[in-house]
GROMACS .gro file of N, CA, C and O in nm:
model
  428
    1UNK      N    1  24.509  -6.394  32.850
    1UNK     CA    2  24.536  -6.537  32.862
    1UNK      C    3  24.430  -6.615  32.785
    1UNK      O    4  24.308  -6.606  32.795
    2UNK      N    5  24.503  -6.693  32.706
    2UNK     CA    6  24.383  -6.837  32.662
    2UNK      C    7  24.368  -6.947  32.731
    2UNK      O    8  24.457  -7.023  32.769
    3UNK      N    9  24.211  -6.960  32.752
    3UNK     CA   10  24.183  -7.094  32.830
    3UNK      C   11  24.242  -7.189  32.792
    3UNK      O   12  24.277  -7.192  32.674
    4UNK      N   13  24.276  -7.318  32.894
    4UNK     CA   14  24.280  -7.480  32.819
    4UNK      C   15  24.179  -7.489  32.789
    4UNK      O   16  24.077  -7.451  32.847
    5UNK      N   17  24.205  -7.592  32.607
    5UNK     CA   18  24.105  -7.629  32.579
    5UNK      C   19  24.110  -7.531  32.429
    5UNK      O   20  24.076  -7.593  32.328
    6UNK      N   21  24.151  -7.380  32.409
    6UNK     CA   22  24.172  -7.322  32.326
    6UNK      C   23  24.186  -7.369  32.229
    6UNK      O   24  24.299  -7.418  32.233
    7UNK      N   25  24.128  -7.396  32.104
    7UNK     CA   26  24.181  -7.463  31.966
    7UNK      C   27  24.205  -7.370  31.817
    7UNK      O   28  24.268  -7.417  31.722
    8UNK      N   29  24.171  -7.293  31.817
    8UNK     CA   30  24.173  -7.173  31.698
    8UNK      C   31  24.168  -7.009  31.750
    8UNK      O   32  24.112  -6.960  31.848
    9UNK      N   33  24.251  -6.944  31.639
    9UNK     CA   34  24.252  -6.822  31.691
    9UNK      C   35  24.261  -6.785  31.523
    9UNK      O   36  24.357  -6.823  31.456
   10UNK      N   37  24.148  -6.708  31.465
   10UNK     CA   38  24.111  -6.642  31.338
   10UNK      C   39  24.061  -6.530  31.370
   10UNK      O   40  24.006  -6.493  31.475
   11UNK      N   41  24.093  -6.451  31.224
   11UNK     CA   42  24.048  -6.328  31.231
   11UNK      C   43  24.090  -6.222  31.131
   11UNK      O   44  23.980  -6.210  31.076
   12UNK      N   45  24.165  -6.140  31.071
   12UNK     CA   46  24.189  -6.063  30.933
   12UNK      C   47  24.338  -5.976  31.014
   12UNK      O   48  24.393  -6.000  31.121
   13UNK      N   49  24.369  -5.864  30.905
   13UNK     CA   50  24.478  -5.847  30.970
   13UNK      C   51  24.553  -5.756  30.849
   13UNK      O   52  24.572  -5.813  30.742
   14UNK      N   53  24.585  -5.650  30.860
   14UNK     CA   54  24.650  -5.557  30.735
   14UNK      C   55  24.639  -5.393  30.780
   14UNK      O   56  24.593  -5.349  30.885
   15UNK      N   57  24.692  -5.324  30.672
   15UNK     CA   58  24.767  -5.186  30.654
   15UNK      C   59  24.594  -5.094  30.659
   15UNK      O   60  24.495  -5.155  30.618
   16UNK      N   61  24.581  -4.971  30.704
   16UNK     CA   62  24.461  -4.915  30.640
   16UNK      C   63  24.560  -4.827  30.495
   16UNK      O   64  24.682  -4.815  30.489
   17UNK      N   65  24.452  -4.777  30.392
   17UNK     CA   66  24.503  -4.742  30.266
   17UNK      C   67  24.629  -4.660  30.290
   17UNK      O   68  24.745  -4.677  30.253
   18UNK      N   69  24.569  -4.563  30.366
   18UNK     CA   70  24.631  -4.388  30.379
   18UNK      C   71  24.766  -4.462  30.372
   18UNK      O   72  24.843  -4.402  30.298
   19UNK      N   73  24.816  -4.572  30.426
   19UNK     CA   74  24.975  -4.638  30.468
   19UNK      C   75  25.065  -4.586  30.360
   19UNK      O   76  25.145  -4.492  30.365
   20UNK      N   77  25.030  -4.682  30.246
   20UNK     CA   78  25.080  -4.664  30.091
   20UNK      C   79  25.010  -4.640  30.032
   20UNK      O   80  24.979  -4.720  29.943
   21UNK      N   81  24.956  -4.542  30.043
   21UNK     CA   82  24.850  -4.437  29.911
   21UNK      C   83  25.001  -4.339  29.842
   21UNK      O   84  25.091  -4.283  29.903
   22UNK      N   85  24.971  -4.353  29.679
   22UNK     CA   86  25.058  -4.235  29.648
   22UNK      C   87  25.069  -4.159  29.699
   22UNK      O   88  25.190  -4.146  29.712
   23UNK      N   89  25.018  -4.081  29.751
   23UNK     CA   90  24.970  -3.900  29.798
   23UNK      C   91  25.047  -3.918  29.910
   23UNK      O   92  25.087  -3.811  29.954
   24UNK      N   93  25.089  -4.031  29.984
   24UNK     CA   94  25.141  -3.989  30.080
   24UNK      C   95  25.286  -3.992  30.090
   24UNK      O   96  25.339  -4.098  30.055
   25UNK      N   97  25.366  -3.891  30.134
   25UNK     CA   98  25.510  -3.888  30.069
   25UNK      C   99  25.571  -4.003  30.214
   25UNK      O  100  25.661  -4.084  30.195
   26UNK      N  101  25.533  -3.995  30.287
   26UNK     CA  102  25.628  -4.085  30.395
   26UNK      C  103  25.537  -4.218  30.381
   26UNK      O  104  25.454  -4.216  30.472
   27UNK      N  105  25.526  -4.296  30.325
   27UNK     CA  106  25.450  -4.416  30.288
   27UNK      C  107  25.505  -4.531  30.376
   27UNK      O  108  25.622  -4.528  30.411
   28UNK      N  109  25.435  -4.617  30.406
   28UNK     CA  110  25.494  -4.763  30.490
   28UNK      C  111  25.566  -4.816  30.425
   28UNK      O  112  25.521  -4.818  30.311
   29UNK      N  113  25.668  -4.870  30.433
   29UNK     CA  114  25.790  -4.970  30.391
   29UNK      C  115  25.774  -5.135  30.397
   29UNK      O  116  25.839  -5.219  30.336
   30UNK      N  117  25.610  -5.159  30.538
   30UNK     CA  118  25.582  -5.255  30.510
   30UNK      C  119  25.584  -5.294  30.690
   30UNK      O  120  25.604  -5.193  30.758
   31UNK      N  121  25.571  -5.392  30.751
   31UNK     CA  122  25.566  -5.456  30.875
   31UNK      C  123  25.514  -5.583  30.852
   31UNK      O  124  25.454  -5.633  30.756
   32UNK      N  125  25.561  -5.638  30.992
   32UNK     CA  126  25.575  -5.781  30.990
   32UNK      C  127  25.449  -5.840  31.104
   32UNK      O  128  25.475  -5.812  31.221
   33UNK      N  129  25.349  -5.898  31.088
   33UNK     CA  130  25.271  -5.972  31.167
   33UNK      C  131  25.326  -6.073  31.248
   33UNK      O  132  25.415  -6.133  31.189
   34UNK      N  133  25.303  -6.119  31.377
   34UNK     CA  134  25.333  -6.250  31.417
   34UNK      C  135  25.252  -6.208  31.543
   34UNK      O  136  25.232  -6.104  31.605
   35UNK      N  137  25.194  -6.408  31.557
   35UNK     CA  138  25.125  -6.450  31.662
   35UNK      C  139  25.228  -6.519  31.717
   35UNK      O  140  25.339  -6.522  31.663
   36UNK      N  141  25.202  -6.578  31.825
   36UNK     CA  142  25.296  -6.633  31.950
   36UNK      C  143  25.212  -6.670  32.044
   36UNK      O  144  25.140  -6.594  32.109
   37UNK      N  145  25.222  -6.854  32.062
   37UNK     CA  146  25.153  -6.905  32.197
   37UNK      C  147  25.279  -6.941  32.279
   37UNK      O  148  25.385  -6.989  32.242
   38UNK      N  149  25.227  -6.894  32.429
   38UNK     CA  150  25.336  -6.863  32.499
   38UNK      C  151  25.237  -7.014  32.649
   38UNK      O  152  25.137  -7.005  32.721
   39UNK      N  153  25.326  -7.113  32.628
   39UNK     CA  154  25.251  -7.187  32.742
   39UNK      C  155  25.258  -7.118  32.908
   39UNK      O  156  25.305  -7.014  32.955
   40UNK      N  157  25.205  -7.203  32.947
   40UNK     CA  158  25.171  -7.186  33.109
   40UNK      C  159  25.333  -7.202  33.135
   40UNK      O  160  25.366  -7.128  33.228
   41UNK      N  161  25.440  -7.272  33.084
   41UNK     CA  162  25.558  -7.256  33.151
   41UNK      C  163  25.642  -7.184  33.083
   41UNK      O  164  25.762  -7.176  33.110
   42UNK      N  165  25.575  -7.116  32.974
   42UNK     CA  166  25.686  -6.999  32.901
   42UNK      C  167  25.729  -7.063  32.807
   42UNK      O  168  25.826  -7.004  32.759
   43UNK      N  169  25.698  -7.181  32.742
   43UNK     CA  170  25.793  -7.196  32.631
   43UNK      C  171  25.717  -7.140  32.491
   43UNK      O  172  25.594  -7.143  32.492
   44UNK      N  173  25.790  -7.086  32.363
   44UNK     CA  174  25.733  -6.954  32.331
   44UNK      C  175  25.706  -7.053  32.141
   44UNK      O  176  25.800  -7.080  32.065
   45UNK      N  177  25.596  -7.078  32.121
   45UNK     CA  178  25.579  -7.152  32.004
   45UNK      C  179  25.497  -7.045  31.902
   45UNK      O  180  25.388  -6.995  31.928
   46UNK      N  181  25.570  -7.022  31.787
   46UNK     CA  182  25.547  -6.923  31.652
   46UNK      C  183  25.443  -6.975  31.559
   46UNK      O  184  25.460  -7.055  31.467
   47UNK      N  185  25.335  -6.918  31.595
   47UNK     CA  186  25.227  -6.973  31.503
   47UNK      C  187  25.202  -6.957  31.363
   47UNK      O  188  25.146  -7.032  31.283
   48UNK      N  189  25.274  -6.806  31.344
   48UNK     CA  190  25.227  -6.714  31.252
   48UNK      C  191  25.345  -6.621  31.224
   48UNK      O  192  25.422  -6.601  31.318
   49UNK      N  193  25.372  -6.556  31.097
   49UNK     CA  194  25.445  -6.506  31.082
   49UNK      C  195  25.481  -6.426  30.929
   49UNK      O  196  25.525  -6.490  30.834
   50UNK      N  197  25.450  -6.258  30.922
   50UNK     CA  198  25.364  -6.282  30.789
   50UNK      C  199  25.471  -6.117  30.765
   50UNK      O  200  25.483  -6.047  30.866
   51UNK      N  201  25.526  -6.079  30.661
   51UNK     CA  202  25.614  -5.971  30.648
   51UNK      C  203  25.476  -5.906  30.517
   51UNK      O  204  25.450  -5.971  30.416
   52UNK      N  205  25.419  -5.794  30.546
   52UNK     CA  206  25.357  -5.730  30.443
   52UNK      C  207  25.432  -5.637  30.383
   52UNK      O  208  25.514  -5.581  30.457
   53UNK      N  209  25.428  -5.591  30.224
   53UNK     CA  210  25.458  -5.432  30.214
   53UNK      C  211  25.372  -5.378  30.108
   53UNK      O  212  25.409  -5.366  29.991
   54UNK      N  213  25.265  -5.349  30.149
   54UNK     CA  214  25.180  -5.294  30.051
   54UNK      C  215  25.227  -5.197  29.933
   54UNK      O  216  25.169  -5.214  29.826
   55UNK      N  217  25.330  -5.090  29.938
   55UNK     CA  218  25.343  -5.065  29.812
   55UNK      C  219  25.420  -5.133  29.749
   55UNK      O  220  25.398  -5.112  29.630
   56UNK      N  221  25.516  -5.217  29.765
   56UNK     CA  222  25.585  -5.280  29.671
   56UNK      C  223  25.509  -5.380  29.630
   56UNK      O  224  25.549  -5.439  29.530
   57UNK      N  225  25.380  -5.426  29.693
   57UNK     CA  226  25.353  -5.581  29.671
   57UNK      C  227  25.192  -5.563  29.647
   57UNK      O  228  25.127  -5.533  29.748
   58UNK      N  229  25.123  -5.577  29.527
   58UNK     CA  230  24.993  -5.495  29.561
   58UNK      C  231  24.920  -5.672  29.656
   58UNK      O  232  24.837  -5.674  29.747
   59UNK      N  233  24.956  -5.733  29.623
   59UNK     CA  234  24.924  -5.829  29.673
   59UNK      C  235  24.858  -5.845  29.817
   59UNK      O  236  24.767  -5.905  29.873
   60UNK      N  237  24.993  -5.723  29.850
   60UNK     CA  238  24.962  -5.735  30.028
   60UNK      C  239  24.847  -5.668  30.084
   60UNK      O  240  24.788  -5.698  30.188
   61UNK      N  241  24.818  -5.563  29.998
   61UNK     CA  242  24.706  -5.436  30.053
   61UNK      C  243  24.576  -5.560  30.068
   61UNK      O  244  24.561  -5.682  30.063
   62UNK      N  245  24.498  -5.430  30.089
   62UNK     CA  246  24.360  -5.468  30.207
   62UNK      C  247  24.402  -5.612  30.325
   62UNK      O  248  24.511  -5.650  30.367
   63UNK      N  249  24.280  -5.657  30.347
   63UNK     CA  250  24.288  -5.741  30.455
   63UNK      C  251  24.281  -5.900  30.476
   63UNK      O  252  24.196  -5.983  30.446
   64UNK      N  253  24.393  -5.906  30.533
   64UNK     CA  254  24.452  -6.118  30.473
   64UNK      C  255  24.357  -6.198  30.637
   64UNK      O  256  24.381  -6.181  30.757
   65UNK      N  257  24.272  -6.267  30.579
   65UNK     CA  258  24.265  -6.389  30.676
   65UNK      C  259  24.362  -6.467  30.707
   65UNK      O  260  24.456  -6.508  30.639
   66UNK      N  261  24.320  -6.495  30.871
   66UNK     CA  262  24.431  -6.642  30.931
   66UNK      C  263  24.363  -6.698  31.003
   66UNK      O  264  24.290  -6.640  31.084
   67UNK      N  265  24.369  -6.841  30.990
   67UNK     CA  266  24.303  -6.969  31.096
   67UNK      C  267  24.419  -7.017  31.101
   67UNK      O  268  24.491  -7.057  31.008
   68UNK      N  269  24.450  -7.010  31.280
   68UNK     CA  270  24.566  -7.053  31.344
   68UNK      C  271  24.520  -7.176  31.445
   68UNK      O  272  24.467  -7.149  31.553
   69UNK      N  273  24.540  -7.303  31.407
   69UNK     CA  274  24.552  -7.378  31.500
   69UNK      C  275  24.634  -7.399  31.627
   69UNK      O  276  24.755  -7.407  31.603
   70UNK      N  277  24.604  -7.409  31.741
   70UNK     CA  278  24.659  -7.368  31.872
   70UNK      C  279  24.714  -7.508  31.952
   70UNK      O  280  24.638  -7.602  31.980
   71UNK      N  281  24.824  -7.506  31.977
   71UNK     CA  282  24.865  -7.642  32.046
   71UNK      C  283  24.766  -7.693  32.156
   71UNK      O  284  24.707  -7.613  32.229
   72UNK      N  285  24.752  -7.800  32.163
   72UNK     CA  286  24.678  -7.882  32.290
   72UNK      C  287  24.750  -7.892  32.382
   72UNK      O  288  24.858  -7.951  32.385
   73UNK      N  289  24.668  -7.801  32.516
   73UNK     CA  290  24.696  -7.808  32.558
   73UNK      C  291  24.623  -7.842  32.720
   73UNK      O  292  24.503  -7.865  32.700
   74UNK      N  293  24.646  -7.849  32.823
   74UNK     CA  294  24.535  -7.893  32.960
   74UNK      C  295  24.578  -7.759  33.076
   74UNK      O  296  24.557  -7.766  33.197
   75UNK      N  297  24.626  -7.670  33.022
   75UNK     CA  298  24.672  -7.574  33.101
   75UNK      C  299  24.693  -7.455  32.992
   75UNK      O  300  24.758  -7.462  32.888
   76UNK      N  301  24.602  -7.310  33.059
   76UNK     CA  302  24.586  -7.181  33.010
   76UNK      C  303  24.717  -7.143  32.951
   76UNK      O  304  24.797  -7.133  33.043
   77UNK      N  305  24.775  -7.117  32.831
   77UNK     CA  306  24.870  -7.013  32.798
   77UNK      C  307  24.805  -6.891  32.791
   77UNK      O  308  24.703  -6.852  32.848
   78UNK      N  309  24.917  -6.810  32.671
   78UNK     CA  310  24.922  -6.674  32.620
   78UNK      C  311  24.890  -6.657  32.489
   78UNK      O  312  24.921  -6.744  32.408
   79UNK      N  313  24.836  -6.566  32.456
   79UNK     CA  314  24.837  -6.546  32.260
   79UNK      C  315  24.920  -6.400  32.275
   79UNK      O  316  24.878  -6.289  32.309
   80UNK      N  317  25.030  -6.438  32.243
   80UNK     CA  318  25.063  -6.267  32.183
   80UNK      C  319  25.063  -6.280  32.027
   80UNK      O  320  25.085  -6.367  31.942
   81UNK      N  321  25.017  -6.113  32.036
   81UNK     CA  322  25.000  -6.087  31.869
   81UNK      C  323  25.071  -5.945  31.860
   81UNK      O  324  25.066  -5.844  31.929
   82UNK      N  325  25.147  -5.985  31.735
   82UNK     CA  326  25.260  -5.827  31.785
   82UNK      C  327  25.276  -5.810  31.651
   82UNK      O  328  25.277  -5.905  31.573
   83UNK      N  329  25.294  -5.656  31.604
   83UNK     CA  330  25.352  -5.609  31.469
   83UNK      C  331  25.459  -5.530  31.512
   83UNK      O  332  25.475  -5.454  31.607
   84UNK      N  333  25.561  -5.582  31.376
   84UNK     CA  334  25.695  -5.503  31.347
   84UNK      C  335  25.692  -5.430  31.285
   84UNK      O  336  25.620  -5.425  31.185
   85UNK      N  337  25.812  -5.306  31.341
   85UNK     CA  338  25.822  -5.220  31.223
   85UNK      C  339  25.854  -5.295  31.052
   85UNK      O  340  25.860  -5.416  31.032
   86UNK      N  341  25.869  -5.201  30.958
   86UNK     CA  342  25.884  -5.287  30.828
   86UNK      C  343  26.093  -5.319  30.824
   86UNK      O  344  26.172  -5.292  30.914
   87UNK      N  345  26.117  -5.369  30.719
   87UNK     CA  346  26.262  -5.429  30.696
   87UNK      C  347  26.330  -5.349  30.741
   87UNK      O  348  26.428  -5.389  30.804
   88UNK      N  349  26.307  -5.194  30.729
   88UNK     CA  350  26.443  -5.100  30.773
   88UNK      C  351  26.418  -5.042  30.880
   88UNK      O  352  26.493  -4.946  30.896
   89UNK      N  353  26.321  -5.062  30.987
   89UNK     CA  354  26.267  -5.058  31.107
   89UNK      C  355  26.217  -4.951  31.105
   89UNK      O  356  26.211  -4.905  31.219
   90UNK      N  357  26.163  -4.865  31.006
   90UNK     CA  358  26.114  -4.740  30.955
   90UNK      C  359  25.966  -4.748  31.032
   90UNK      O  360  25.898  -4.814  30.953
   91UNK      N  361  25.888  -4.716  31.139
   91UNK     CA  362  25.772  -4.734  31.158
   91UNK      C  363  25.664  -4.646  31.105
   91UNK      O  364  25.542  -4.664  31.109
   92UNK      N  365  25.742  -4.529  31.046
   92UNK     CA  366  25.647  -4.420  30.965
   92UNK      C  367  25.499  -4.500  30.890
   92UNK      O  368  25.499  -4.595  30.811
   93UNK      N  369  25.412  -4.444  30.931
   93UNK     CA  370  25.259  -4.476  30.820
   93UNK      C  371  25.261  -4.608  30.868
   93UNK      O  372  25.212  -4.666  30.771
   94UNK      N  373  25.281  -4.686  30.943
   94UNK     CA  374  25.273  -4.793  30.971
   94UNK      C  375  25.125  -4.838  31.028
   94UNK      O  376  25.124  -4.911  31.126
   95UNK      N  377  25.018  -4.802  30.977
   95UNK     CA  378  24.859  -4.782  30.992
   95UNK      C  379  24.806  -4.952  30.979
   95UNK      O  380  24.759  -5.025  30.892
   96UNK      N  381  24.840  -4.959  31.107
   96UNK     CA  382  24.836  -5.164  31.075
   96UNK      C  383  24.726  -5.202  31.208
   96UNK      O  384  24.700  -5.135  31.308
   97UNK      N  385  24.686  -5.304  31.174
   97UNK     CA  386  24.534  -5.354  31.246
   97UNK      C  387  24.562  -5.504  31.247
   97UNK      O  388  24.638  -5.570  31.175
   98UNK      N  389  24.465  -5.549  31.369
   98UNK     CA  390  24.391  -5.683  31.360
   98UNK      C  391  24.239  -5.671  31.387
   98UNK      O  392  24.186  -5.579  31.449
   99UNK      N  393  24.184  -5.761  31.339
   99UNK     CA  394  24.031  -5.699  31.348
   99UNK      C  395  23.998  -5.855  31.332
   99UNK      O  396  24.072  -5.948  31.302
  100UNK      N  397  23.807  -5.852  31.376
  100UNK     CA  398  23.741  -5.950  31.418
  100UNK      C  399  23.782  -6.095  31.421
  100UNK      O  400  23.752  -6.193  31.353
  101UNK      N  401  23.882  -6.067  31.550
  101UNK     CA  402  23.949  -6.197  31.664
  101UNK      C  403  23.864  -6.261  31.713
  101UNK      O  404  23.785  -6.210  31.792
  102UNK      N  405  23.859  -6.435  31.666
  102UNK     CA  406  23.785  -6.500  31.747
  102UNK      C  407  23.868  -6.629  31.805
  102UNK      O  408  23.914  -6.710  31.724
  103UNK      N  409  23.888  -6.648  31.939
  103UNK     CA  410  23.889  -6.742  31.976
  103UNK      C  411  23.829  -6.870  32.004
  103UNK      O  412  23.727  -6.853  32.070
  104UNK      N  413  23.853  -6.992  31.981
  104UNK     CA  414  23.734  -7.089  31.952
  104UNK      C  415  23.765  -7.225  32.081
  104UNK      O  416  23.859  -7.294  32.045
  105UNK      N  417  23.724  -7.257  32.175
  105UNK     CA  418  23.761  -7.328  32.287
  105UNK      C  419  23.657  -7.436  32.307
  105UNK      O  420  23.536  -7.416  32.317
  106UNK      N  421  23.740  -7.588  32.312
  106UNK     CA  422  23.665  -7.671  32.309
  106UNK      C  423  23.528  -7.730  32.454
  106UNK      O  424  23.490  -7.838  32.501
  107UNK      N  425  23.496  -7.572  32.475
  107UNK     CA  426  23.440  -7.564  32.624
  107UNK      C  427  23.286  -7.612  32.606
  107UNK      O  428  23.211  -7.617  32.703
   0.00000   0.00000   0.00000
């Protein structure tokens, strides 16, 4: 749960190599990031929302920053943070991370 008062939620977010390295014959197809603040009464607001595929896209490899501004609010929600399998729901090599999450609260 996030406190009221919650205002940012940053932090990085991507594939480790081995995913789509040549060498590997079952390679990731790719997955989809998304954050989600979920209020104190459930209503479910999409913060974030990010489709990677590292081998098709070199773009996507290593690790993407996000500063997510968080609705105001006077009552604790939820942060869910969830990854999808990639487009063809293939979850093979799907070697996916979030890393140094900080929450920032106007406490």
């Amino acid at each position: 749960a996030a406190p009221a008062g919650s205002t940012r939620l940053r932090g990085r977010y991507g594939f480790r190599p081995g995913a789509y390295a040549a060498s590997n014959t079952g390679r990731t197809d790719g997955a989809e990031f998304i954050v989600t603040w979920i209020s104190a009464n459930g209503q479910r607001t999409e913060l974030m929302r990010r489709l990677l595929r590292p081998w098709e896209e070199p773009a996507d490899r290593g690790e993407h920053p996000f500063d997510l501004s968080l609705p105001a609010t006077a009552s604790d929600g939820t942060l869910e943070m969830a990854i999808n399998s990639g487009p063809a729901g293939n979850s093979a090599s799907d070697w996916t991370y979030w890393t140094d999450l900080l929450l920032t609260t106007s406490r």
